[in-house]
Amino acid sequence: MGKHSKSKSNDDEKNNDSELNREKLQSNDSIVIPIFAIGFTVILLSLVSVIFPGLIIFIIGDHEFLEPSEIGAMGLPFIITNIIIFSLIILHLKHILPDSFVRYCKRILSFDLSKRNSLVFLIIILIIYIATSANELSINEFHQYGDFQVVERAIEIWPDQESENDYVTEQLSRHVRMALLVTSEEIFDNIKILPYFASILLLATTYFLTVKFCKKNFTGLIAVILVLQSSTFYTYDTIAVYENFWVLFYVLSIYLILQKPRISSVFYVLSIFSKAITVLMLPVSILVTLLSDIPKQKKIFVIVTHVIVLIVTMIIFQFSNSIYGNVIDINTSEFVTGFSTLAFNLRFDIFLLLFLLPVSMGLFLKARNGCKSSISLMILMCGTILVTPILEMITNFYFVYPYRYVPLVIFFAISASSLLSKK
């Protein structure tokens, strides 16, 4: 009789546990499904132009002579790669992959390095990177980018904010960026030194943010390597005209939300005054904060301080000699056109283009299993993609250059690396 009661009690406990797990999954799905539905929409719209480069622009009606059904150079590799990867995902979900392959994958997922060894490898990677890229510091950007003349003129008259040239005036409004460029010019007699140093710090920040999200040291190294293989990162890592100050400060603000929430807004404001485009990333920062594991009071503090930063920034822009209020020209059709820019601007980032969709699916599967960091990473990737269509919609003042996608390169690298972690 006693054994029967004990067995019944155990069965009740198992039933209660299964009900709790079911409730957690349902609660998790209420967050995961809508976020990833939006995320996949954003990513699919951006990847359409990889297969059919002229389709979106043709549909909008801007260029009637484009051939919408013409397949781009990356079209077939994209289709073949994604068919193979999604076939493997389906086989995995149906549990019909070979046991040897499954064991090998589990071994990779279980592998990690100690914190000390991982940091040693990070230092080695950074040394190799510096050794292979430092020679670029001697290249005169005047012969590379026409916009360098605008930056040179801005440096000559900063901190004065008056210029007859709107593009020079826009440069002068970015006080943090200008201060760093002027410092690099005056102290090191080379405008490229601090932008290069910012790129090195960005790699280190990528490592620590990856480890923070994944709770695995090895993934941080993989993320850094993925960033280093990016053509977009390598193109702009030593460039002063299109420097990485704003990317560094924004990525650092995300890391500090998770690590030191009370000072994260400081680096967010630094990112805004390095490049005002990060104003559009505020909703992303708020969502990452809400999904984080930090205490509720700290979440409130982070959100409130970020909103205050935005309000104060808007006031400063309004009452200063900033041009931002004068360049607003809303054209809703440009929002859809903005999605066609990713495929062209990242055409040399082959790994990202081929694996953006599979990595997003991997994040979705992890998120369905309760991994909140996967939701945050999807938000970060899609948020950076959405910035360009939104900017294209609200103004025609800016040109879309590949450097705008450096944050996407960073968050994609972290997302891809996170798939190598069980957590």
mmCIF file of N, CA and C in Angstrom, residues 176-246:
data_model
loop_
_atom_site.group_PDB
_atom_site.id
_atom_site.type_symbol
_atom_site.label_atom_id
_atom_site.label_comp_id
_atom_site.label_asym_id
_atom_site.label_seq_id
_atom_site.Cartn_x
_atom_site.Cartn_y
_atom_site.Cartn_z
ATOM 1 N N VAL A 176 31.157 63.805 -30.742
ATOM 2 C CA VAL A 176 32.044 62.755 -30.217
ATOM 3 C C VAL A 176 32.972 62.268 -31.323
ATOM 4 N N ARG A 177 32.412 62.001 -32.465
ATOM 5 C CA ARG A 177 33.215 61.554 -33.613
ATOM 6 C C ARG A 177 34.258 62.592 -33.994
ATOM 7 N N MET A 178 33.831 63.852 -34.095
ATOM 8 C CA MET A 178 34.763 64.909 -34.485
ATOM 9 C C MET A 178 35.880 65.068 -33.457
ATOM 10 N N ALA A 179 35.527 64.982 -32.175
ATOM 11 C CA ALA A 179 36.540 65.118 -31.117
ATOM 12 C C ALA A 179 37.584 64.014 -31.225
ATOM 13 N N LEU A 180 37.136 62.800 -31.514
ATOM 14 C CA LEU A 180 38.069 61.673 -31.634
ATOM 15 C C LEU A 180 38.943 61.794 -32.884
ATOM 16 N N LEU A 181 38.363 62.231 -33.985
ATOM 17 C CA LEU A 181 39.147 62.401 -35.209
ATOM 18 C C LEU A 181 40.175 63.521 -35.064
ATOM 19 N N VAL A 182 39.757 64.630 -34.442
ATOM 20 C CA VAL A 182 40.682 65.746 -34.212
ATOM 21 C C VAL A 182 41.808 65.309 -33.280
ATOM 22 N N THR A 183 41.458 64.554 -32.232
ATOM 23 C CA THR A 183 42.472 64.039 -31.300
ATOM 24 C C THR A 183 43.469 63.141 -32.018
ATOM 25 N N SER A 184 42.959 62.268 -32.878
ATOM 26 C CA SER A 184 43.831 61.372 -33.639
ATOM 27 C C SER A 184 44.770 62.166 -34.538
ATOM 28 N N GLU A 185 44.242 63.211 -35.150
ATOM 29 C CA GLU A 185 45.043 64.050 -36.054
ATOM 30 C C GLU A 185 46.115 64.826 -35.305
ATOM 31 N N GLU A 186 45.741 65.396 -34.161
ATOM 32 C CA GLU A 186 46.658 66.286 -33.446
ATOM 33 C C GLU A 186 47.687 65.533 -32.607
ATOM 34 N N ILE A 187 47.283 64.435 -31.980
ATOM 35 C CA ILE A 187 48.206 63.699 -31.103
ATOM 36 C C ILE A 187 49.084 62.732 -31.890
ATOM 37 N N PHE A 188 48.475 61.984 -32.805
ATOM 38 C CA PHE A 188 49.220 60.948 -33.532
ATOM 39 C C PHE A 188 49.643 61.386 -34.937
ATOM 40 N N ASP A 189 49.202 62.578 -35.333
ATOM 41 C CA ASP A 189 49.503 63.092 -36.670
ATOM 42 C C ASP A 189 49.020 62.133 -37.761
ATOM 43 N N ASN A 190 47.959 61.390 -37.432
ATOM 44 C CA ASN A 190 47.365 60.450 -38.383
ATOM 45 C C ASN A 190 45.901 60.281 -38.006
ATOM 46 N N ILE A 191 45.016 60.724 -38.862
ATOM 47 C CA ILE A 191 43.581 60.698 -38.568
ATOM 48 C C ILE A 191 43.040 59.270 -38.447
ATOM 49 N N LYS A 192 43.795 58.277 -38.923
ATOM 50 C CA LYS A 192 43.303 56.903 -38.965
ATOM 51 C C LYS A 192 43.595 56.093 -37.701
ATOM 52 N N ILE A 193 44.433 56.615 -36.808
ATOM 53 C CA ILE A 193 44.870 55.829 -35.644
ATOM 54 C C ILE A 193 43.704 55.473 -34.727
ATOM 55 N N LEU A 194 42.946 56.467 -34.270
ATOM 56 C CA LEU A 194 41.836 56.176 -33.349
ATOM 57 C C LEU A 194 40.707 55.385 -34.014
ATOM 58 N N PRO A 195 40.353 55.633 -35.275
ATOM 59 C CA PRO A 195 39.391 54.736 -35.930
ATOM 60 C C PRO A 195 39.858 53.280 -35.958
ATOM 61 N N TYR A 196 41.154 53.080 -36.184
ATOM 62 C CA TYR A 196 41.719 51.727 -36.180
ATOM 63 C C TYR A 196 41.643 51.117 -34.781
ATOM 64 N N PHE A 197 41.973 51.917 -33.777
ATOM 65 C CA PHE A 197 41.897 51.456 -32.388
ATOM 66 C C PHE A 197 40.458 51.103 -32.019
ATOM 67 N N ALA A 198 39.500 51.883 -32.531
ATOM 68 C CA ALA A 198 38.082 51.594 -32.282
ATOM 69 C C ALA A 198 37.686 50.249 -32.884
ATOM 70 N N SER A 199 38.218 49.923 -34.046
ATOM 71 C CA SER A 199 37.921 48.633 -34.680
ATOM 72 C C SER A 199 38.482 47.472 -33.865
ATOM 73 N N ILE A 200 39.675 47.674 -33.295
ATOM 74 C CA ILE A 200 40.266 46.638 -32.431
ATOM 75 C C ILE A 200 39.403 46.437 -31.187
ATOM 76 N N LEU A 201 38.978 47.545 -30.584
ATOM 77 C CA LEU A 201 38.101 47.455 -29.409
ATOM 78 C C LEU A 201 36.759 46.828 -29.767
ATOM 79 N N LEU A 202 36.287 47.076 -30.979
ATOM 80 C CA LEU A 202 35.022 46.482 -31.424
ATOM 81 C C LEU A 202 35.132 44.960 -31.483
ATOM 82 N N LEU A 203 36.257 44.460 -31.938
ATOM 83 C CA LEU A 203 36.479 43.009 -31.959
ATOM 84 C C LEU A 203 36.478 42.439 -30.542
ATOM 85 N N ALA A 204 37.146 43.133 -29.626
ATOM 86 C CA ALA A 204 37.177 42.677 -28.233
ATOM 87 C C ALA A 204 35.785 42.717 -27.616
ATOM 88 N N THR A 205 35.030 43.782 -27.901
ATOM 89 C CA THR A 205 33.664 43.899 -27.376
ATOM 90 C C THR A 205 32.777 42.800 -27.936
ATOM 91 N N THR A 206 32.975 42.469 -29.207
ATOM 92 C CA THR A 206 32.224 41.371 -29.828
ATOM 93 C C THR A 206 32.473 40.063 -29.086
ATOM 94 N N TYR A 207 33.715 39.827 -28.728
ATOM 95 C CA TYR A 207 34.061 38.613 -27.967
ATOM 96 C C TYR A 207 33.301 38.571 -26.644
ATOM 97 N N PHE A 208 33.382 39.646 -25.871
ATOM 98 C CA PHE A 208 32.777 39.647 -24.536
ATOM 99 C C PHE A 208 31.246 39.620 -24.602
ATOM 100 N N LEU A 209 30.661 40.279 -25.593
ATOM 101 C CA LEU A 209 29.205 40.243 -25.735
ATOM 102 C C LEU A 209 28.741 38.840 -26.115
ATOM 103 N N THR A 210 29.492 38.173 -26.977
ATOM 104 C CA THR A 210 29.150 36.799 -27.365
ATOM 105 C C THR A 210 29.202 35.862 -26.166
ATOM 106 N N VAL A 211 30.263 35.969 -25.390
ATOM 107 C CA VAL A 211 30.397 35.133 -24.186
ATOM 108 C C VAL A 211 29.261 35.426 -23.214
ATOM 109 N N LYS A 212 28.873 36.682 -23.116
ATOM 110 C CA LYS A 212 27.783 37.064 -22.205
ATOM 111 C C LYS A 212 26.461 36.447 -22.656
ATOM 112 N N PHE A 213 26.197 36.474 -23.953
ATOM 113 C CA PHE A 213 24.961 35.899 -24.481
ATOM 114 C C PHE A 213 24.972 34.371 -24.406
ATOM 115 N N CYS A 214 26.098 33.756 -24.743
ATOM 116 C CA CYS A 214 26.150 32.304 -24.933
ATOM 117 C C CYS A 214 26.634 31.525 -23.716
ATOM 118 N N LYS A 215 27.282 32.239 -22.756
ATOM 119 C CA LYS A 215 27.849 31.579 -21.572
ATOM 120 C C LYS A 215 28.873 30.511 -21.969
ATOM 121 N N LYS A 216 29.620 30.800 -23.039
ATOM 122 C CA LYS A 216 30.601 29.843 -23.546
ATOM 123 C C LYS A 216 31.753 30.612 -24.185
ATOM 124 N N ASN A 217 32.976 30.415 -23.679
ATOM 125 C CA ASN A 217 34.133 31.191 -24.134
ATOM 126 C C ASN A 217 34.479 30.933 -25.601
ATOM 127 N N PHE A 218 34.348 29.696 -26.020
ATOM 128 C CA PHE A 218 34.721 29.312 -27.382
ATOM 129 C C PHE A 218 33.918 30.085 -28.427
ATOM 130 N N THR A 219 32.648 30.342 -28.140
ATOM 131 C CA THR A 219 31.796 31.051 -29.098
ATOM 132 C C THR A 219 32.282 32.479 -29.331
ATOM 133 N N GLY A 220 32.873 33.086 -28.311
ATOM 134 C CA GLY A 220 33.407 34.434 -28.468
ATOM 135 C C GLY A 220 34.505 34.484 -29.515
ATOM 136 N N LEU A 221 35.374 33.478 -29.510
ATOM 137 C CA LEU A 221 36.457 33.412 -30.499
ATOM 138 C C LEU A 221 35.909 33.202 -31.906
ATOM 139 N N ILE A 222 34.900 32.345 -32.023
ATOM 140 C CA ILE A 222 34.288 32.099 -33.334
ATOM 141 C C ILE A 222 33.662 33.382 -33.872
ATOM 142 N N ALA A 223 32.999 34.143 -33.000
ATOM 143 C CA ALA A 223 32.372 35.399 -33.421
ATOM 144 C C ALA A 223 33.411 36.378 -33.954
ATOM 145 N N VAL A 224 34.532 36.494 -33.254
ATOM 146 C CA VAL A 224 35.606 37.401 -33.694
ATOM 147 C C VAL A 224 36.145 36.963 -35.057
ATOM 148 N N ILE A 225 36.341 35.669 -35.239
ATOM 149 C CA ILE A 225 36.844 35.154 -36.521
ATOM 150 C C ILE A 225 35.842 35.430 -37.644
ATOM 151 N N LEU A 226 34.549 35.272 -37.356
ATOM 152 C CA LEU A 226 33.523 35.549 -38.365
ATOM 153 C C LEU A 226 33.505 37.023 -38.752
ATOM 154 N N VAL A 227 33.729 37.902 -37.784
ATOM 155 C CA VAL A 227 33.808 39.335 -38.098
ATOM 156 C C VAL A 227 35.027 39.610 -38.972
ATOM 157 N N LEU A 228 36.144 38.984 -38.632
ATOM 158 C CA LEU A 228 37.387 39.225 -39.370
ATOM 159 C C LEU A 228 37.331 38.708 -40.809
ATOM 160 N N GLN A 229 36.494 37.702 -41.074
ATOM 161 C CA GLN A 229 36.396 37.225 -42.449
ATOM 162 C C GLN A 229 35.453 38.094 -43.289
ATOM 163 N N SER A 230 34.820 39.064 -42.648
ATOM 164 C CA SER A 230 33.867 39.931 -43.343
ATOM 165 C C SER A 230 34.588 40.968 -44.199
ATOM 166 N N SER A 231 34.255 41.014 -45.458
ATOM 167 C CA SER A 231 34.822 42.011 -46.368
ATOM 168 C C SER A 231 34.421 43.419 -45.948
ATOM 169 N N THR A 232 33.195 43.566 -45.451
ATOM 170 C CA THR A 232 32.707 44.885 -45.027
ATOM 171 C C THR A 232 33.510 45.412 -43.853
ATOM 172 N N PHE A 233 33.760 44.570 -42.855
ATOM 173 C CA PHE A 233 34.557 45.011 -41.711
ATOM 174 C C PHE A 233 35.967 45.380 -42.152
ATOM 175 N N TYR A 234 36.577 44.550 -42.971
ATOM 176 C CA TYR A 234 37.960 44.788 -43.399
ATOM 177 C C TYR A 234 38.083 46.039 -44.274
ATOM 178 N N THR A 235 37.020 46.380 -44.980
ATOM 179 C CA THR A 235 37.066 47.564 -45.835
ATOM 180 C C THR A 235 37.106 48.847 -45.019
ATOM 181 N N TYR A 236 36.396 48.861 -43.885
ATOM 182 C CA TYR A 236 36.228 50.105 -43.129
ATOM 183 C C TYR A 236 36.940 50.120 -41.776
ATOM 184 N N ASP A 237 37.741 49.108 -41.483
ATOM 185 C CA ASP A 237 38.335 49.025 -40.145
ATOM 186 C C ASP A 237 39.367 50.106 -39.863
ATOM 187 N N THR A 238 40.014 50.629 -40.885
ATOM 188 C CA THR A 238 41.025 51.675 -40.668
ATOM 189 C C THR A 238 40.624 53.003 -41.304
ATOM 190 N N ILE A 239 39.397 53.092 -41.763
ATOM 191 C CA ILE A 239 38.946 54.276 -42.499
ATOM 192 C C ILE A 239 38.405 55.338 -41.546
ATOM 193 N N ALA A 240 38.868 56.580 -41.706
ATOM 194 C CA ALA A 240 38.398 57.682 -40.861
ATOM 195 C C ALA A 240 37.074 58.254 -41.360
ATOM 196 N N VAL A 241 36.866 58.243 -42.668
ATOM 197 C CA VAL A 241 35.638 58.814 -43.238
ATOM 198 C C VAL A 241 34.412 58.031 -42.774
ATOM 199 N N TYR A 242 34.514 56.707 -42.787
ATOM 200 C CA TYR A 242 33.399 55.840 -42.380
ATOM 201 C C TYR A 242 33.852 54.964 -41.212
ATOM 202 N N GLU A 243 34.263 55.599 -40.140
ATOM 203 C CA GLU A 243 34.853 54.897 -38.988
ATOM 204 C C GLU A 243 33.815 54.082 -38.214
ATOM 205 N N ASN A 244 34.319 53.314 -37.263
ATOM 206 C CA ASN A 244 33.463 52.420 -36.468
ATOM 207 C C ASN A 244 33.175 52.939 -35.060
ATOM 208 N N PHE A 245 33.391 54.232 -34.796
ATOM 209 C CA PHE A 245 33.124 54.762 -33.454
ATOM 210 C C PHE A 245 31.691 54.473 -33.025
ATOM 211 N N TRP A 246 30.743 54.803 -33.899
ATOM 212 C CA TRP A 246 29.327 54.651 -33.564
ATOM 213 C C TRP A 246 28.952 53.192 -33.326
#
